[in-house]
Tab-separated table of C-alpha atoms in Angstrom:
chain	number	residue	atom	x	y	z
A	372	UNK	CA	32.880	6.884	-43.111
A	373	UNK	CA	33.196	3.589	-45.045
A	374	UNK	CA	33.063	0.051	-43.719
A	375	UNK	CA	36.879	-0.239	-43.879
A	376	UNK	CA	37.313	2.916	-41.813
A	377	UNK	CA	34.862	1.629	-39.221
A	378	UNK	CA	36.727	-1.678	-38.966
A	379	UNK	CA	40.055	0.150	-38.597
A	380	UNK	CA	38.587	2.323	-35.855
A	381	UNK	CA	37.310	-0.735	-34.002
A	382	UNK	CA	40.645	-2.528	-34.285
A	383	UNK	CA	42.397	0.583	-33.011
A	384	UNK	CA	40.407	0.434	-29.797
A	385	UNK	CA	41.539	-1.521	-26.755
A	386	UNK	CA	40.186	-4.777	-28.154
A	387	UNK	CA	37.183	-4.742	-25.856
A	388	UNK	CA	34.396	-3.099	-27.777
A	389	UNK	CA	30.700	-3.035	-28.269
A	390	UNK	CA	28.319	-1.118	-30.425
A	391	UNK	CA	27.477	2.441	-29.504
A	392	UNK	CA	29.660	2.978	-26.408
A	393	UNK	CA	33.172	2.364	-25.116
A	394	UNK	CA	33.664	2.118	-21.352
A	395	UNK	CA	36.891	3.126	-19.721
A	396	UNK	CA	37.836	2.280	-16.143
A	397	UNK	CA	34.492	0.621	-15.557
A	398	UNK	CA	34.827	-1.151	-12.219
A	399	UNK	CA	31.672	-2.600	-10.665
A	400	UNK	CA	33.116	-2.176	-7.196
A	401	UNK	CA	33.467	1.577	-7.664
A	402	UNK	CA	30.128	2.182	-9.322
A	403	UNK	CA	27.733	4.244	-7.257
A	404	UNK	CA	24.152	3.643	-8.233
A	405	UNK	CA	21.225	5.672	-6.976
A	406	UNK	CA	18.062	3.651	-7.397
A	407	UNK	CA	15.038	5.714	-8.388
A	408	UNK	CA	12.067	5.467	-6.118
A	409	UNK	CA	8.990	3.766	-7.482
A	410	UNK	CA	5.454	3.730	-6.219
A	411	UNK	CA	4.405	0.354	-4.801
A	412	UNK	CA	1.115	0.561	-6.661
A	413	UNK	CA	2.613	0.974	-10.152
A	414	UNK	CA	2.730	-2.776	-10.799
A	415	UNK	CA	-0.713	-3.539	-9.370
A	416	UNK	CA	-3.298	-4.477	-11.940
A	417	UNK	CA	-6.226	-2.088	-11.599
A	418	UNK	CA	-9.657	-3.732	-11.339
A	419	UNK	CA	-12.495	-2.906	-13.723
A	420	UNK	CA	-15.180	-1.274	-11.559
A	421	UNK	CA	-18.827	-1.355	-12.656
A	422	UNK	CA	-21.412	0.797	-10.900
A	423	UNK	CA	-25.041	-0.357	-11.018
A	424	UNK	CA	-27.615	2.149	-9.746
A	425	UNK	CA	-31.377	2.494	-9.900
A	426	UNK	CA	-34.434	2.772	-7.719
A	427	UNK	CA	-35.213	0.348	-4.924
A	428	UNK	CA	-36.447	-3.033	-6.261
A	429	UNK	CA	-35.624	-2.031	-9.844
A	430	UNK	CA	-33.721	-5.268	-10.480
A	431	UNK	CA	-30.162	-4.111	-9.794
A	432	UNK	CA	-29.168	-7.297	-7.986
A	433	UNK	CA	-30.645	-9.431	-10.767
A	434	UNK	CA	-28.635	-7.522	-13.365
A	435	UNK	CA	-25.470	-7.926	-11.281
A	436	UNK	CA	-26.062	-11.663	-10.861
A	437	UNK	CA	-26.543	-12.095	-14.613
A	438	UNK	CA	-23.342	-10.182	-15.366
A	439	UNK	CA	-21.406	-12.250	-12.823
A	440	UNK	CA	-22.807	-15.463	-14.269
A	441	UNK	CA	-21.697	-14.574	-17.791
A	442	UNK	CA	-18.257	-13.429	-16.583
A	443	UNK	CA	-17.624	-16.710	-14.796
A	444	UNK	CA	-14.152	-17.012	-16.330
A	445	UNK	CA	-13.169	-13.768	-14.582
A	446	UNK	CA	-12.756	-13.039	-10.901
A	447	UNK	CA	-15.782	-10.906	-10.024
A	448	UNK	CA	-16.922	-9.607	-6.631
A	449	UNK	CA	-20.110	-7.761	-5.712
A	450	UNK	CA	-20.144	-4.910	-3.202
A	451	UNK	CA	-23.597	-3.716	-2.082
A	452	UNK	CA	-24.161	-0.191	-0.888
A	453	UNK	CA	-26.799	-1.630	1.475
A	454	UNK	CA	-23.943	-3.132	3.503
A	455	UNK	CA	-22.865	0.370	4.501
A	456	UNK	CA	-26.061	1.578	6.182
A	457	UNK	CA	-25.457	3.366	9.468
A	458	UNK	CA	-26.370	1.549	12.670
A	459	UNK	CA	-29.453	3.064	14.251
A	460	UNK	CA	-29.105	4.454	17.750
A	461	UNK	CA	-31.519	3.371	20.520
A	462	UNK	CA	-33.384	6.652	20.049
A	463	UNK	CA	-33.706	6.065	16.301
A	464	UNK	CA	-34.868	2.491	16.843
A	465	UNK	CA	-37.815	3.765	18.877
A	466	UNK	CA	-38.927	5.833	15.879
A	467	UNK	CA	-37.591	3.680	13.075
A	468	UNK	CA	-40.596	4.495	10.914
A	469	UNK	CA	-39.328	8.094	10.775
A	470	UNK	CA	-35.853	7.134	9.528
A	471	UNK	CA	-35.121	7.834	5.890
A	472	UNK	CA	-33.043	4.989	4.422
A	473	UNK	CA	-32.901	6.578	0.951
A	474	UNK	CA	-31.406	9.960	1.773
A	475	UNK	CA	-27.857	11.088	0.964
A	476	UNK	CA	-26.184	14.102	2.464
A	477	UNK	CA	-24.683	16.557	0.023
A	478	UNK	CA	-21.029	17.521	0.075
A	479	UNK	CA	-22.041	21.019	1.225
A	480	UNK	CA	-24.044	19.616	4.133
A	481	UNK	CA	-21.240	17.237	5.053
A	482	UNK	CA	-18.856	20.204	5.235
A	483	UNK	CA	-21.379	22.300	7.176
A	484	UNK	CA	-21.941	19.524	9.705
A	485	UNK	CA	-18.192	19.087	10.195
A	486	UNK	CA	-17.569	22.819	10.642
A	487	UNK	CA	-20.482	23.395	13.018
A	488	UNK	CA	-20.121	20.021	14.776
A	489	UNK	CA	-23.818	19.451	14.248
A	490	UNK	CA	-25.252	16.101	15.351
A	491	UNK	CA	-28.818	15.639	14.060
A	492	UNK	CA	-31.257	13.384	15.846
A	493	UNK	CA	-31.470	11.245	12.730
A	494	UNK	CA	-28.537	10.785	10.352
A	495	UNK	CA	-28.857	12.920	7.244
A	496	UNK	CA	-26.827	10.398	5.268
A	497	UNK	CA	-28.323	6.922	5.414
A	498	UNK	CA	-25.020	5.373	4.296
A	499	UNK	CA	-21.533	5.377	5.745
A	500	UNK	CA	-19.994	6.709	2.557
A	501	UNK	CA	-16.568	7.176	4.122
A	502	UNK	CA	-16.333	3.473	4.950
A	503	UNK	CA	-17.474	2.628	1.419
A	504	UNK	CA	-14.775	4.857	-0.053
A	505	UNK	CA	-12.139	3.340	2.207
A	506	UNK	CA	-13.126	-0.190	1.185
A	507	UNK	CA	-13.080	0.661	-2.526
A	508	UNK	CA	-9.697	2.353	-2.195
A	509	UNK	CA	-8.217	-0.771	-0.609
A	510	UNK	CA	-9.714	-3.064	-3.246
A	511	UNK	CA	-8.398	-0.809	-5.983
A	512	UNK	CA	-4.887	-1.125	-4.566
A	513	UNK	CA	-5.000	-4.896	-4.235
A	514	UNK	CA	-5.940	-5.208	-0.558
A	515	UNK	CA	-8.631	-7.504	0.847
A	516	UNK	CA	-11.399	-5.843	2.882
A	517	UNK	CA	-14.116	-6.918	5.307
A	518	UNK	CA	-17.562	-5.789	4.132
A	519	UNK	CA	-20.213	-5.617	6.887
A	520	UNK	CA	-23.530	-7.446	6.601
A	521	UNK	CA	-26.408	-5.159	7.491
A	522	UNK	CA	-29.345	-6.763	9.318
A	523	UNK	CA	-32.594	-5.046	8.287
A	524	UNK	CA	-34.462	-6.574	11.213
A	525	UNK	CA	-32.223	-5.153	13.950
A	526	UNK	CA	-30.864	-2.262	11.838
A	527	UNK	CA	-27.305	-3.185	12.820
A	528	UNK	CA	-24.268	-4.175	10.772
A	529	UNK	CA	-22.551	-6.149	13.529
A	530	UNK	CA	-25.105	-8.933	13.970
A	531	UNK	CA	-23.525	-11.164	11.320
A	532	UNK	CA	-19.815	-11.743	10.627
A	533	UNK	CA	-18.318	-9.424	8.019
A	534	UNK	CA	-17.829	-10.768	4.497
A	535	UNK	CA	-14.235	-11.027	3.333
A	536	UNK	CA	-13.794	-9.589	-0.166
A	537	UNK	CA	-10.534	-10.196	-2.006
A	538	UNK	CA	-9.127	-8.101	-4.877
A	539	UNK	CA	-10.551	-9.175	-8.230
A	540	UNK	CA	-10.439	-8.426	-11.921
A	541	UNK	CA	-13.975	-6.984	-11.822
A	542	UNK	CA	-15.716	-5.197	-8.952
A	543	UNK	CA	-19.455	-4.531	-9.220
A	544	UNK	CA	-20.670	-1.780	-6.891
A	545	UNK	CA	-24.450	-1.846	-6.567
A	546	UNK	CA	-26.769	0.557	-4.746
A	547	UNK	CA	-29.481	3.142	-5.092
A	548	UNK	CA	-27.232	6.158	-4.488
A	549	UNK	CA	-23.799	5.105	-5.719
A	550	UNK	CA	-23.890	7.755	-8.463
A	551	UNK	CA	-24.739	10.557	-6.049
A	552	UNK	CA	-21.286	11.132	-4.555
A	553	UNK	CA	-18.695	12.137	-7.191
A	554	UNK	CA	-15.948	10.516	-5.121
A	555	UNK	CA	-17.650	7.140	-5.520
A	556	UNK	CA	-18.308	7.752	-9.220
A	557	UNK	CA	-14.611	8.380	-9.783
A	558	UNK	CA	-13.875	4.741	-8.949
A	559	UNK	CA	-16.086	3.456	-11.766
A	560	UNK	CA	-15.018	2.440	-15.258
A	561	UNK	CA	-18.619	1.762	-16.321
A	562	UNK	CA	-21.869	3.141	-14.912
A	563	UNK	CA	-25.188	1.326	-15.445
A	564	UNK	CA	-28.625	2.632	-14.464
A	565	UNK	CA	-31.430	0.068	-14.163
A	566	UNK	CA	-34.685	1.772	-15.166
A	567	UNK	CA	-37.899	-0.023	-14.158
A	568	UNK	CA	-41.509	1.153	-14.009
A	569	UNK	CA	-42.509	2.628	-10.626
A	570	UNK	CA	-45.486	0.270	-10.170
A	571	UNK	CA	-43.299	-2.763	-10.784
A	572	UNK	CA	-40.742	-1.475	-8.294
A	573	UNK	CA	-43.432	-0.920	-5.652
A	574	UNK	CA	-44.857	-4.422	-6.104
A	575	UNK	CA	-41.396	-5.935	-5.800
A	576	UNK	CA	-40.624	-3.802	-2.753
A	577	UNK	CA	-43.757	-4.929	-0.933
A	578	UNK	CA	-42.933	-8.578	-1.535
A	579	UNK	CA	-39.263	-8.179	-0.620
A	580	UNK	CA	-39.679	-6.081	2.529
A	581	UNK	CA	-42.426	-8.251	3.966
A	582	UNK	CA	-40.622	-11.534	3.294
A	583	UNK	CA	-36.940	-10.661	3.704
A	584	UNK	CA	-37.018	-7.725	6.130
A	585	UNK	CA	-39.974	-8.708	8.299
A	586	UNK	CA	-42.007	-5.528	7.801
A	587	UNK	CA	-45.780	-5.254	7.514
A	588	UNK	CA	-47.459	-3.949	4.368
A	589	UNK	CA	-48.747	-0.790	6.034
A	590	UNK	CA	-45.265	0.192	7.146
A	591	UNK	CA	-43.864	-0.527	3.676
A	592	UNK	CA	-46.483	1.630	1.937
A	593	UNK	CA	-46.115	4.432	4.468
A	594	UNK	CA	-42.342	4.426	4.103
A	595	UNK	CA	-42.633	4.328	0.313
A	596	UNK	CA	-44.893	7.380	0.093
A	597	UNK	CA	-43.070	9.306	2.786
A	598	UNK	CA	-39.418	8.586	1.964
A	599	UNK	CA	-38.785	6.192	-0.930
A	600	UNK	CA	-40.743	7.914	-3.708
A	601	UNK	CA	-39.563	11.464	-2.843
A	602	UNK	CA	-35.959	10.255	-2.490
A	603	UNK	CA	-36.140	8.549	-5.881
A	604	UNK	CA	-37.458	11.703	-7.550
A	605	UNK	CA	-35.037	14.040	-5.747
A	606	UNK	CA	-31.802	12.058	-5.513
A	607	UNK	CA	-31.814	8.781	-7.463
A	608	UNK	CA	-33.479	9.696	-10.758
A	609	UNK	CA	-31.262	12.792	-11.291
A	610	UNK	CA	-28.159	10.555	-11.162
A	611	UNK	CA	-29.418	8.782	-14.266
A	612	UNK	CA	-27.574	11.406	-16.302
A	613	UNK	CA	-24.240	10.003	-15.094
A	614	UNK	CA	-24.955	6.534	-16.480
A	615	UNK	CA	-23.057	5.220	-19.476
A	616	UNK	CA	-25.766	2.625	-20.099
A	617	UNK	CA	-29.461	2.635	-19.166
A	618	UNK	CA	-31.195	-0.754	-18.973
A	619	UNK	CA	-34.995	-0.658	-19.295
A	620	UNK	CA	-36.860	-3.514	-17.550
A	621	UNK	CA	-33.800	-4.584	-15.561
A	622	UNK	CA	-33.050	-8.290	-15.538
A	623	UNK	CA	-35.703	-8.993	-18.173
A	624	UNK	CA	-33.627	-7.150	-20.770
A	625	UNK	CA	-31.324	-10.003	-21.816
A	626	UNK	CA	-30.196	-8.235	-24.992
A	627	UNK	CA	-28.847	-5.234	-23.079
A	628	UNK	CA	-27.068	-7.426	-20.541
A	629	UNK	CA	-25.459	-9.524	-23.297
A	630	UNK	CA	-24.161	-6.361	-24.968
A	631	UNK	CA	-22.808	-5.086	-21.644
A	632	UNK	CA	-20.998	-8.362	-20.972
A	633	UNK	CA	-19.447	-8.289	-24.450
A	634	UNK	CA	-18.215	-4.752	-23.833
A	635	UNK	CA	-16.789	-5.732	-20.445
A	636	UNK	CA	-14.962	-8.665	-22.020
A	637	UNK	CA	-13.494	-6.292	-24.606
A	638	UNK	CA	-12.288	-3.878	-21.931
A	639	UNK	CA	-10.842	-6.709	-19.870
A	640	UNK	CA	-9.067	-7.976	-22.976
A	641	UNK	CA	-7.364	-4.608	-23.315
A	642	UNK	CA	-5.642	-5.344	-20.002
A	643	UNK	CA	-3.767	-8.098	-21.827
A	644	UNK	CA	-3.366	-6.066	-25.009
A	645	UNK	CA	-1.627	-3.361	-23.011
A	646	UNK	CA	1.234	-5.790	-22.546
A	647	UNK	CA	1.794	-5.767	-26.311
A	648	UNK	CA	2.206	-2.002	-26.687
A	649	UNK	CA	5.683	-1.796	-25.047
A	650	UNK	CA	6.723	-4.770	-27.186
A	651	UNK	CA	6.407	-2.652	-30.338
A	652	UNK	CA	9.422	-0.615	-29.261
A	653	UNK	CA	11.253	-3.747	-28.114
A	654	UNK	CA	10.617	-5.447	-31.469
A	655	UNK	CA	11.852	-2.404	-33.379
A	656	UNK	CA	14.980	-2.209	-31.221
A	657	UNK	CA	15.581	-5.942	-31.682
A	658	UNK	CA	15.594	-5.584	-35.476
A	659	UNK	CA	18.066	-2.715	-35.231
A	660	UNK	CA	20.367	-4.662	-32.922
A	661	UNK	CA	20.234	-7.785	-35.120
A	662	UNK	CA	20.925	-5.802	-38.289
A	663	UNK	CA	23.819	-4.012	-36.625
A	664	UNK	CA	25.175	-7.314	-35.341
A	665	UNK	CA	25.119	-8.773	-38.852
A	666	UNK	CA	27.257	-5.857	-39.933
A	667	UNK	CA	30.100	-7.180	-37.770
A	668	UNK	CA	30.290	-10.471	-39.684
A	669	UNK	CA	33.073	-11.027	-42.243
A	670	UNK	CA	31.963	-10.659	-45.862
A	671	UNK	CA	33.280	-11.772	-49.238
A	672	UNK	CA	32.659	-10.100	-52.549
A	673	UNK	CA	30.042	-11.798	-54.703
A	674	UNK	CA	28.750	-11.055	-58.190
A	675	UNK	CA	25.277	-11.902	-59.462
A	676	UNK	CA	23.650	-11.567	-62.891
A	677	UNK	CA	20.460	-9.521	-62.792
A	678	UNK	CA	17.400	-10.358	-64.984
A	679	UNK	CA	18.478	-7.589	-67.350
A	680	UNK	CA	21.822	-9.330	-67.909
A	681	UNK	CA	23.924	-6.803	-66.029
A	682	UNK	CA	26.438	-7.790	-63.367
A	683	UNK	CA	25.840	-6.623	-59.797
A	684	UNK	CA	28.661	-6.782	-57.277
A	685	UNK	CA	27.628	-7.255	-53.656
A	686	UNK	CA	28.762	-9.012	-50.494
A	687	UNK	CA	27.962	-12.368	-48.951
A	688	UNK	CA	28.745	-14.036	-45.649
A	689	UNK	CA	32.033	-15.872	-45.982
A	690	UNK	CA	31.068	-18.501	-43.419
A	691	UNK	CA	27.935	-20.098	-42.117
A	692	UNK	CA	25.882	-18.447	-39.400
A	693	UNK	CA	23.609	-19.555	-36.535
A	694	UNK	CA	21.806	-18.018	-33.604
A	695	UNK	CA	21.701	-19.180	-29.985
A	696	UNK	CA	19.019	-17.809	-27.661
A	697	UNK	CA	19.211	-17.880	-23.875
A	698	UNK	CA	15.796	-19.237	-22.839
A	699	UNK	CA	13.400	-17.677	-22.382
A	700	UNK	CA	14.001	-13.952	-22.781
A	701	UNK	CA	16.345	-14.559	-25.688
A	702	UNK	CA	13.517	-16.209	-27.627
A	703	UNK	CA	11.918	-12.763	-27.983
A	704	UNK	CA	14.749	-11.853	-30.390
A	705	UNK	CA	14.454	-14.934	-32.594
A	706	UNK	CA	11.772	-13.557	-34.936
A	707	UNK	CA	13.921	-10.556	-35.824
A	708	UNK	CA	16.875	-12.831	-36.555
A	709	UNK	CA	14.762	-15.156	-38.715
A	710	UNK	CA	13.351	-12.174	-40.616
A	711	UNK	CA	16.854	-10.926	-41.401
A	712	UNK	CA	18.343	-14.368	-42.113
A	713	UNK	CA	15.877	-16.731	-43.763
A	714	UNK	CA	16.267	-20.361	-42.715
A	715	UNK	CA	18.887	-19.659	-40.063
A	716	UNK	CA	19.519	-22.377	-37.499
A	717	UNK	CA	18.860	-21.346	-33.891
A	718	UNK	CA	20.091	-23.228	-30.844
A	719	UNK	CA	18.841	-22.981	-27.255
A	720	UNK	CA	20.507	-22.608	-23.876
A	721	UNK	CA	18.634	-22.654	-20.545
A	722	UNK	CA	20.531	-21.350	-17.536
A	723	UNK	CA	18.968	-21.435	-14.085
A	724	UNK	CA	19.848	-18.618	-11.748
A	725	UNK	CA	20.782	-19.668	-8.215
A	726	UNK	CA	21.047	-16.774	-5.791
A	727	UNK	CA	22.910	-13.658	-6.825
A	728	UNK	CA	25.883	-15.119	-8.690
A	729	UNK	CA	25.464	-18.865	-9.029
A	730	UNK	CA	24.392	-20.191	-12.434
A	731	UNK	CA	23.432	-23.708	-13.424
A	732	UNK	CA	23.164	-25.001	-16.980
A	733	UNK	CA	19.847	-26.832	-17.295
A	734	UNK	CA	19.490	-27.459	-21.014
A	735	UNK	CA	21.345	-26.927	-24.275
A	736	UNK	CA	20.552	-27.864	-27.862
A	737	UNK	CA	23.008	-26.499	-30.395
A	738	UNK	CA	23.769	-27.225	-34.067
A	739	UNK	CA	26.177	-30.134	-34.465
A	740	UNK	CA	28.515	-28.054	-36.627
A	741	UNK	CA	28.371	-24.949	-34.443
A	742	UNK	CA	32.176	-24.871	-34.230
A	743	UNK	CA	32.264	-24.012	-37.952
A	744	UNK	CA	29.763	-21.174	-37.652
A	745	UNK	CA	29.637	-17.586	-36.531
A	746	UNK	CA	27.262	-17.357	-33.566
A	747	UNK	CA	24.811	-14.587	-32.704
A	748	UNK	CA	24.083	-15.029	-28.978
A	749	UNK	CA	20.651	-13.617	-28.063
A	750	UNK	CA	19.757	-12.343	-24.582
A	751	UNK	CA	17.882	-9.019	-24.248
A	752	UNK	CA	19.184	-8.104	-20.772
A	753	UNK	CA	22.845	-8.063	-19.720
A	754	UNK	CA	22.854	-7.530	-15.955
A	755	UNK	CA	25.562	-9.094	-13.821
A	756	UNK	CA	27.000	-10.888	-16.839
A	757	UNK	CA	27.002	-14.278	-15.114
A	758	UNK	CA	24.496	-15.884	-17.488
A	759	UNK	CA	26.341	-14.456	-20.484
A	760	UNK	CA	29.663	-15.821	-19.211
A	761	UNK	CA	28.082	-19.245	-18.707
A	762	UNK	CA	26.595	-19.229	-22.226
A	763	UNK	CA	29.773	-17.992	-23.917
A	764	UNK	CA	31.854	-20.541	-21.997
A	765	UNK	CA	29.583	-23.305	-23.297
A	766	UNK	CA	29.964	-22.082	-26.887
A	767	UNK	CA	33.750	-21.983	-26.583
A	768	UNK	CA	33.686	-25.455	-25.056
A	769	UNK	CA	31.764	-26.615	-28.152
A	770	UNK	CA	34.616	-25.347	-30.318
A	771	UNK	CA	33.334	-21.906	-31.333
A	772	UNK	CA	36.233	-19.415	-31.597
A	773	UNK	CA	35.813	-16.487	-29.235
A	774	UNK	CA	36.116	-14.031	-32.120
A	775	UNK	CA	33.195	-15.738	-33.895
A	776	UNK	CA	30.713	-14.849	-31.118
A	777	UNK	CA	28.604	-11.692	-31.319
A	778	UNK	CA	26.479	-11.052	-28.225
A	779	UNK	CA	23.221	-9.199	-29.031
A	780	UNK	CA	21.124	-7.571	-26.301
A	781	UNK	CA	18.807	-4.628	-25.825
A	782	UNK	CA	19.668	-3.344	-22.342
A	783	UNK	CA	23.020	-3.617	-20.583
A	784	UNK	CA	24.444	-2.688	-17.204
A	785	UNK	CA	28.044	-1.410	-17.088
A	786	UNK	CA	28.930	-4.122	-14.561
A	787	UNK	CA	27.786	-6.887	-16.916
A	788	UNK	CA	29.661	-5.414	-19.870
A	789	UNK	CA	32.822	-5.210	-17.762
A	790	UNK	CA	32.500	-8.856	-16.658
A	791	UNK	CA	31.972	-10.193	-20.189
A	792	UNK	CA	34.632	-8.077	-21.869
A	793	UNK	CA	37.213	-8.822	-19.180
A	794	UNK	CA	36.622	-12.574	-19.453
A	795	UNK	CA	36.217	-12.703	-23.250
A	796	UNK	CA	37.985	-9.690	-24.799
A	797	UNK	CA	37.446	-10.874	-28.399
A	798	UNK	CA	33.658	-11.240	-28.077
A	799	UNK	CA	31.720	-8.390	-29.669
A	800	UNK	CA	28.743	-6.929	-27.775
A	801	UNK	CA	25.979	-5.112	-29.633
A	802	UNK	CA	23.484	-3.312	-27.398
A	803	UNK	CA	20.910	-0.571	-27.825
A	804	UNK	CA	21.075	0.953	-24.337
A	805	UNK	CA	23.461	1.099	-21.385
A	806	UNK	CA	21.575	1.695	-18.148
A	807	UNK	CA	22.645	3.219	-14.832
A	808	UNK	CA	23.712	-0.009	-13.176
A	809	UNK	CA	22.424	-2.693	-10.807
A	810	UNK	CA	20.426	-2.429	-7.596
A	811	UNK	CA	20.955	-4.449	-4.430
A	812	UNK	CA	18.984	-7.332	-5.982
A	813	UNK	CA	21.319	-7.369	-8.986
A	814	UNK	CA	18.572	-6.099	-11.289
A	815	UNK	CA	19.281	-3.601	-14.064
A	816	UNK	CA	17.917	-0.145	-13.229
A	817	UNK	CA	15.941	1.616	-14.433
A	818	UNK	CA	15.662	-1.404	-16.738
A	819	UNK	CA	12.248	-2.871	-17.468
A	820	UNK	CA	11.723	-5.613	-14.900
A	821	UNK	CA	11.578	-9.247	-15.933
A	822	UNK	CA	11.832	-8.896	-19.711
A	823	UNK	CA	10.536	-12.393	-20.495
A	824	UNK	CA	7.462	-11.989	-18.289
A	825	UNK	CA	6.627	-8.598	-19.729
A	826	UNK	CA	7.224	-9.597	-23.337
A	827	UNK	CA	5.276	-12.849	-23.198
A	828	UNK	CA	2.536	-11.417	-20.950
A	829	UNK	CA	3.085	-13.613	-17.899
A	830	UNK	CA	3.871	-10.891	-15.346
A	831	UNK	CA	0.500	-11.339	-13.572
A	832	UNK	CA	0.798	-15.105	-13.073
């Protein structure tokens, strides 16, 4: 089908037309729209979770502090597994030296205890893993949590006020046994194991437990030989195989920590890069819409002499052309227009939305001779049509003939198309997709949310 046949077909239509589709009897008041359900968590930015494990006094906290210090331009929170120790009962307090603070309970034992309703004299699992999982689940879904502060002198977690932890870009989960439970491991994007010599760990433990936890040296050594060392060999060291990165010498290994921080920065940067991936399709669609819109302009025959001396007959625009973008979403289509039309003039219109239907013109800067030009109006989303009507009305007020306006957009709602075509029947609309309709908030559905925010990467601000 030639260009002439296409033009004849368009003229034979009802006069209200747009590229790709022709709506008949489209009445917004009779449109029934079923809005698809969407999970509330789809738009929540997932945090980057780092697990740091290792033996007691291996330097885990030092490594975490160094990572936090170097990631100071990111929101980082630290969650310690030590905060989730079980409270000791009065009976356990009488024999505290027999309590194993480094012992996990396996999934099999947890199931066996639940089935048989077995209540041991001393907790098999030193940590309240269920509370830890609940806290991590809330943080992952953007909810603030209260983390208890465990007092190693009274062996209670209700002596001090709980610490309020807000959702962050990075969550560091630190503890001796955080790699043991696969449910906890599943939360982690990166797993680090701090590997330090056993003698160094023992020396650090003696100094820490005597100064910070108020224990005597004899008790520390007895607990180390009876519980700590066997637990490290049986439960902590085997989890080393789950680590993505192993850091020898802990906080003294500055090279390893620098490399880890660089990797974390790269992964965090991919959060922002992810915003660009959907734009690739939007950019491609924009070029197609612009090129199709140019095809609706009037042409005149033009002959040029090629370098070989032959005459080539082509077409040229018979009148001047300009673009007008509706700030700010419309600016996403400007590059495609400039690529297709070198040196084209582009004007700007800023329309502020007030409520559901009210529109207010805030700013306009248009070419002085716009009345003598064909205008490509750029706005990627046509929803209610109110902004489009306001923009087109301004162009007509500036002297642009209605037939000289071509409205380019990527996504349209039937209601918006009906409003524009009913008000301005000679305006051409070129769109790449007609969606289901509008929801109760007058947003295009399924649509793609706030196009400007998503395109320019400001949806998380």
